[in-house]
Coordinates of C-alpha atoms in Angstrom, one line a residue:
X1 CA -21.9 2.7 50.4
X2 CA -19.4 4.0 47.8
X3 CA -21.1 2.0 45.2
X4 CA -24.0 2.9 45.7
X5 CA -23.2 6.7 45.5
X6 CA -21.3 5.9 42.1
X7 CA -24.9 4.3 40.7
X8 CA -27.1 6.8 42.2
X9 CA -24.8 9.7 40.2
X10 CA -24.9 7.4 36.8
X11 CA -28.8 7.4 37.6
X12 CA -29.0 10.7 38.0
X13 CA -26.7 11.8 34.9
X14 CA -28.4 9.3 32.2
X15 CA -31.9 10.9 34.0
X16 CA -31.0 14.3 33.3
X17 CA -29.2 13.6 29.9
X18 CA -32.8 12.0 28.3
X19 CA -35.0 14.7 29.7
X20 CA -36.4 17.1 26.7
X21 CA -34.8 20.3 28.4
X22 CA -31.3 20.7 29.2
X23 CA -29.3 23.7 30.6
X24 CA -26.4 24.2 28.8
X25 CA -23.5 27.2 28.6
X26 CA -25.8 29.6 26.5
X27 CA -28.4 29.5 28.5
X28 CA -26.3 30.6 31.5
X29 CA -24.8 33.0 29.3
X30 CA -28.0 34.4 28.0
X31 CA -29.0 34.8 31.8
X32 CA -26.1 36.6 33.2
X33 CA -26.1 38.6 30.1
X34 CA -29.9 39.9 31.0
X35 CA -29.3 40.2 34.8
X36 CA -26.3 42.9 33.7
X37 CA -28.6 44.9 31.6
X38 CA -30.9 45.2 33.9
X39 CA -33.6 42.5 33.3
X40 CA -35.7 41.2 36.0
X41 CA -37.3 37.8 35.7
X42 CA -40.1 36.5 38.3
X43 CA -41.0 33.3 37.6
X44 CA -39.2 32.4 34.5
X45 CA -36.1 31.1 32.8
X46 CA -34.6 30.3 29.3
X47 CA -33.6 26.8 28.6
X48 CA -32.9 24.6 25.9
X49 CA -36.0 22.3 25.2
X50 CA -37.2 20.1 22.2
X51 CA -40.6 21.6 22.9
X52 CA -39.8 25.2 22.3
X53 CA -40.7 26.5 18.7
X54 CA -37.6 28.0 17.9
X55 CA -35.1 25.4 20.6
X56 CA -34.6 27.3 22.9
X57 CA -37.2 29.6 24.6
X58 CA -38.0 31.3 28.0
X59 CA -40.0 28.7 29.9
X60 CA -42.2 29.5 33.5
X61 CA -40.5 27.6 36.5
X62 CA -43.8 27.7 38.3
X63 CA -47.5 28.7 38.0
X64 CA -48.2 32.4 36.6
X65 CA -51.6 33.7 37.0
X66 CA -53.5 36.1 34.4
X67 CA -52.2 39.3 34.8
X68 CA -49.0 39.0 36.7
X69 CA -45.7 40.5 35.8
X70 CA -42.9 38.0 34.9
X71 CA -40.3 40.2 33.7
X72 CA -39.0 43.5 33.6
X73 CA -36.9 45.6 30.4
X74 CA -35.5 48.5 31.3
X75 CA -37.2 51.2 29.2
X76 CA -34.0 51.8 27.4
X77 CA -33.7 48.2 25.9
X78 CA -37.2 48.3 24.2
X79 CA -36.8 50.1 21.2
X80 CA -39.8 51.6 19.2
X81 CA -40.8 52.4 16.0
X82 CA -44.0 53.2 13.7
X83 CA -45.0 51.6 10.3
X84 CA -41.9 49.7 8.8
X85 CA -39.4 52.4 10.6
X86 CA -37.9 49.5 12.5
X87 CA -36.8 48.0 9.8
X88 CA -35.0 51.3 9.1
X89 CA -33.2 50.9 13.2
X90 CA -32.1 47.4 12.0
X91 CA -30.6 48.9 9.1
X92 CA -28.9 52.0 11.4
X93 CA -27.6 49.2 13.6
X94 CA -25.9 47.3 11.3
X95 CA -24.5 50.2 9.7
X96 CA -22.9 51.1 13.5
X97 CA -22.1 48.0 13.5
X98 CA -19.4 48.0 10.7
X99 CA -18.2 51.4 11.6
X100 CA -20.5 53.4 9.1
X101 CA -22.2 55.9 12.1
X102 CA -26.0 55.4 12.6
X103 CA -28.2 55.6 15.6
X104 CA -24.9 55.2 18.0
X105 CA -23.4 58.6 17.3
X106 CA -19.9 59.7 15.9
X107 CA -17.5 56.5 16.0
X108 CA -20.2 53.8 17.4
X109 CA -20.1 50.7 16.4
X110 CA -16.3 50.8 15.2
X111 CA -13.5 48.0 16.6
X112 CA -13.7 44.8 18.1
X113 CA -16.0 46.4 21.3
X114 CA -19.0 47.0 19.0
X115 CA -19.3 42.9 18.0
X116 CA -22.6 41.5 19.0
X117 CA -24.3 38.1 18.5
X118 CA -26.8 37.5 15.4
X119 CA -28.8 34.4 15.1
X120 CA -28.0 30.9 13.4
X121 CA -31.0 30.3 10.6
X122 CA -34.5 31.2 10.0
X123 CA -37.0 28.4 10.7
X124 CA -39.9 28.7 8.3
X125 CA -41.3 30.4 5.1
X126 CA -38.4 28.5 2.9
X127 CA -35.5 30.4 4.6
X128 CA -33.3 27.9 5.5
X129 CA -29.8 29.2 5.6
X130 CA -27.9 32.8 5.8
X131 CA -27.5 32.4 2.3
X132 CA -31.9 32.7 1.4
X133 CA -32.0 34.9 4.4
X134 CA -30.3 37.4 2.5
X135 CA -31.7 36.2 -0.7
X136 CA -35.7 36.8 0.8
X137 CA -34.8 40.2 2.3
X138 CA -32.5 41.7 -0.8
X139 CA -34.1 44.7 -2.2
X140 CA -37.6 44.3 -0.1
X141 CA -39.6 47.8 0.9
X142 CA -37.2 49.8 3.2
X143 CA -34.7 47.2 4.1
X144 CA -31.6 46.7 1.2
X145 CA -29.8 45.1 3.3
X146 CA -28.3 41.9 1.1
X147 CA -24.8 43.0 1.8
X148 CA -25.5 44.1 5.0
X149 CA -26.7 40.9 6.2
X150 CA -23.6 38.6 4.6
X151 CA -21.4 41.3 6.7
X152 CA -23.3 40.1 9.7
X153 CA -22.9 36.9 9.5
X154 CA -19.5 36.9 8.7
X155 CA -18.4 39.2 12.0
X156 CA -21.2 36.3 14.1
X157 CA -19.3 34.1 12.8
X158 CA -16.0 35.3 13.8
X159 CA -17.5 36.1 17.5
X160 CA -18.3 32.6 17.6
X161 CA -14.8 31.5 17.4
X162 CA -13.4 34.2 19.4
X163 CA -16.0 34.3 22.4
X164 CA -17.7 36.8 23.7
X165 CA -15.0 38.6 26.0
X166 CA -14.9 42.4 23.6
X167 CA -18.3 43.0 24.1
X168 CA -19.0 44.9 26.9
X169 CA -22.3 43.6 28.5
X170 CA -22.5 47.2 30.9
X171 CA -22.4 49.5 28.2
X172 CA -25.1 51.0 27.5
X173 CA -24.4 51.4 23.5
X174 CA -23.6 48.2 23.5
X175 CA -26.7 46.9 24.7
X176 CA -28.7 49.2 22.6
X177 CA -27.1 47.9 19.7
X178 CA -27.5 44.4 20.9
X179 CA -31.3 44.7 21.4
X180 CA -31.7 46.7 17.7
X181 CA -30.0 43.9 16.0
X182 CA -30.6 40.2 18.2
X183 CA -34.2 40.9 19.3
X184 CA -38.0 40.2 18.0
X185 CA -40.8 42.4 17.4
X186 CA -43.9 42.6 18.3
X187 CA -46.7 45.0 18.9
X188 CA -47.1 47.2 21.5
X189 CA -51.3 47.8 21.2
X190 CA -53.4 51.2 20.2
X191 CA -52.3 52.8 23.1
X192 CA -49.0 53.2 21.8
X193 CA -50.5 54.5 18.6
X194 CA -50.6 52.8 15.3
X195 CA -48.0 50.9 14.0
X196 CA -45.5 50.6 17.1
X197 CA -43.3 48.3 17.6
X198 CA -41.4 47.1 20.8
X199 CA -38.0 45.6 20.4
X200 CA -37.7 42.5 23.0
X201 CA -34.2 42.4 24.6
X202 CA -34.0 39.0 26.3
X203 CA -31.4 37.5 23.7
X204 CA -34.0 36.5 20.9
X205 CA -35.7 33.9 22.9
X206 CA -39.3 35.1 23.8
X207 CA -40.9 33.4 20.8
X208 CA -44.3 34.1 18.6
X209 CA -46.7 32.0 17.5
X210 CA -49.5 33.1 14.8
X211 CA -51.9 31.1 16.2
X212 CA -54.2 33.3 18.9
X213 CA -54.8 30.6 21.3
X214 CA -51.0 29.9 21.7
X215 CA -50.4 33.4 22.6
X216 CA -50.1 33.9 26.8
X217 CA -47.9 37.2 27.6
X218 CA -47.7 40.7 26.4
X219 CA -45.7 43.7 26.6
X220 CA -47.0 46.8 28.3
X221 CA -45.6 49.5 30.2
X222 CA -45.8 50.2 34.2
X223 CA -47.8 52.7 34.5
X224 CA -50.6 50.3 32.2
X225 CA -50.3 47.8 34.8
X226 CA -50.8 49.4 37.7
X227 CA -53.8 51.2 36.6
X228 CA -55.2 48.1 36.0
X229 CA -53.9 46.1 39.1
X230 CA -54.1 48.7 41.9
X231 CA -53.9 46.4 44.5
X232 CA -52.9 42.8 44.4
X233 CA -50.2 39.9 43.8
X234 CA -50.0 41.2 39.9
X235 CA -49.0 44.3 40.9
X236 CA -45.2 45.4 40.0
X237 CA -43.1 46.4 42.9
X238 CA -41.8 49.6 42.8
X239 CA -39.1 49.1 45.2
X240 CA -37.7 46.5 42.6
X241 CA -38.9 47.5 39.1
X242 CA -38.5 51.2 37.5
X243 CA -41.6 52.9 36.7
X244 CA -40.1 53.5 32.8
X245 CA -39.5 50.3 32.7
X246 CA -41.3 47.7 30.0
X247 CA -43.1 44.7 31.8
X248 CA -43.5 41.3 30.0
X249 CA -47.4 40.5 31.5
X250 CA -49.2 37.3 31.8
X251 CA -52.5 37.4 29.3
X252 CA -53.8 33.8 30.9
X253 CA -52.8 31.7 33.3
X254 CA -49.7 29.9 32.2
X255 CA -48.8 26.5 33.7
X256 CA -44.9 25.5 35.0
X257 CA -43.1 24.3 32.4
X258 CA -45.0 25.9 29.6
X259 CA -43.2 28.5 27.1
X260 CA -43.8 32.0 26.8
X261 CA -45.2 33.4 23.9
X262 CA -46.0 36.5 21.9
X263 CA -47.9 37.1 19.1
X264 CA -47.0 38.0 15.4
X265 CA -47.0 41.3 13.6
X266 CA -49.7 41.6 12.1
X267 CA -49.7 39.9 8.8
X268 CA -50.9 43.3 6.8
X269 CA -47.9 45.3 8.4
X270 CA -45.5 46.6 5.8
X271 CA -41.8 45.1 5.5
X272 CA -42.3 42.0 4.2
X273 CA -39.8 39.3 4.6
X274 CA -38.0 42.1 6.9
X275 CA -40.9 41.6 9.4
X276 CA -40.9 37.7 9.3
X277 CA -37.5 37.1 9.8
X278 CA -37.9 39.4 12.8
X279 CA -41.1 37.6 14.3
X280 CA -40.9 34.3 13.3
X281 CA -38.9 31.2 14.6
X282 CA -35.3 31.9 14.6
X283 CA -33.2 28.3 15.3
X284 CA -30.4 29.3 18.0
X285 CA -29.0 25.9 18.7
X286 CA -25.9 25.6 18.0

């Protein structure tokens, strides 16, 4: 009987080890990270998987139908902007971020507390390392940020050897920074008027695609939804989900197992290598 437990374990573990998706330490940690701020997922998860365009994505753990809500941002986390302005908050936040004031008020962003994670490489468009990051966005439209950036990656880099136990995952500063400086961007529709932007908090991992067909969730805000879902198992639940709050909404029906993804900004925006690095296929493996 013994043995038999000890080969049905090794089955097991060599089973698991040659699937394409694994669940490793980040992705816990980027899952208790978006529980504390205040992110509430229905339906879906982030993992690690071969299949995901940028490694690592957030994945549905069951069938979603058109329309339906699978997340919920607190209105606070999704930051927006008009025109190329965001890539003016990116430059705030990294100014807070090294102690120089911005967005965060009078001594935000100074000290160890203010550290927050930035991403490993850009996958795509020739970028291929911090280095030609910097290089592509040096001196382009609103965002001078070549020294900037090298500052960035050297306090990332630092937080990677030293953990993540100064950041403070309940401040609300914190998180705002966090969002401003780890997150994508992507449209938020006419309604919002032109240009705007939302900021996705969930720790860089709802991914775009530029090809239409690929696209299958979108960011709107509560009260969109319920106008359009009155009655019916797309409709939010107030007793869970705060009517300021940002939803992540299902634009087809999306299969178990298949990623979530957003679309590009569009490809006439202004901010130029700014706005790709932002929207397109950061690697976060590590």
């Amino acid at each position: 009987m013994f043995l038999f437990q000890v080969c049905f374990l090794l089955s097991t573990i060599l089973t698991q080890s040659l699937t394409l998706s694994t669940t490793g330490s980040s992705d816990v940690f980027i899952e208790t990270w978006s529980s504390k701020a205040g992110i509430i997922k229905v339906g879906v998860g982030v993992r690690t998987d071969q299949r995901s365009i940028a490694g690592r994505g957030i994945f549905a753990t069951r069938d979603i139908r058109e329309g339906e809500v699978v997340a919920s941002i607190p209105n606070g986390l999704v930051l927006m902007g008009k025109g190329d302005g965001w890539a003016g908050e990116i430059t705030n936040a990294v100014k807070a971020l090294k102690g120089g004031g911005g967005r965060r008020g009078e001594g935000g962003g100074s000290g160890e507390d203010s550290r927050v994670e930035w991403i490993d490489g850009w996958e795509g468009g020739g970028c291929k390392s911090w280095d030609d990051v910097c290089a592509c966005v040096g001196g382009e439209g609103a965002f001078n940020g070549r020294e900037e950036l090298r500052e960035m990656v050297r306090l990332r880099l630092e937080d990677r050897l030293q953990g993540f136990r100064q950041i403070s995952y309940l401040d609300a500063s914190d998180l705002e920074l966090y969002a401003l400086v780890c997150s994508r961007a992507c449209h938020l529709g006419p309604s919002w008027g032109e240009g705007a932007v939302g900021v996705i908090p969930y720790f860089d991992y709802l991914n775009h695609h530029d090809d239409p067909s690929r696209v299958n969730v979108g960011l709107e805000s509560f009260g969109q939804v319920l106008s359009r879902t009155p009655e019916g198992p797309g409709r939010p639940d107030p007793g869970t989900m705060n009517e300021k709050d940002m939803l992540i909404v299902a634009k087809k029906d999306v299969r178990e197992g298949e990623e979530l993804l957003t679309s590009y900004v569009d490809e006439d925006d202004e901010g130029g290598d700014v706005r790709k690095i932002i929207t397109w296929g950061f690697s976060t493996l590590s």
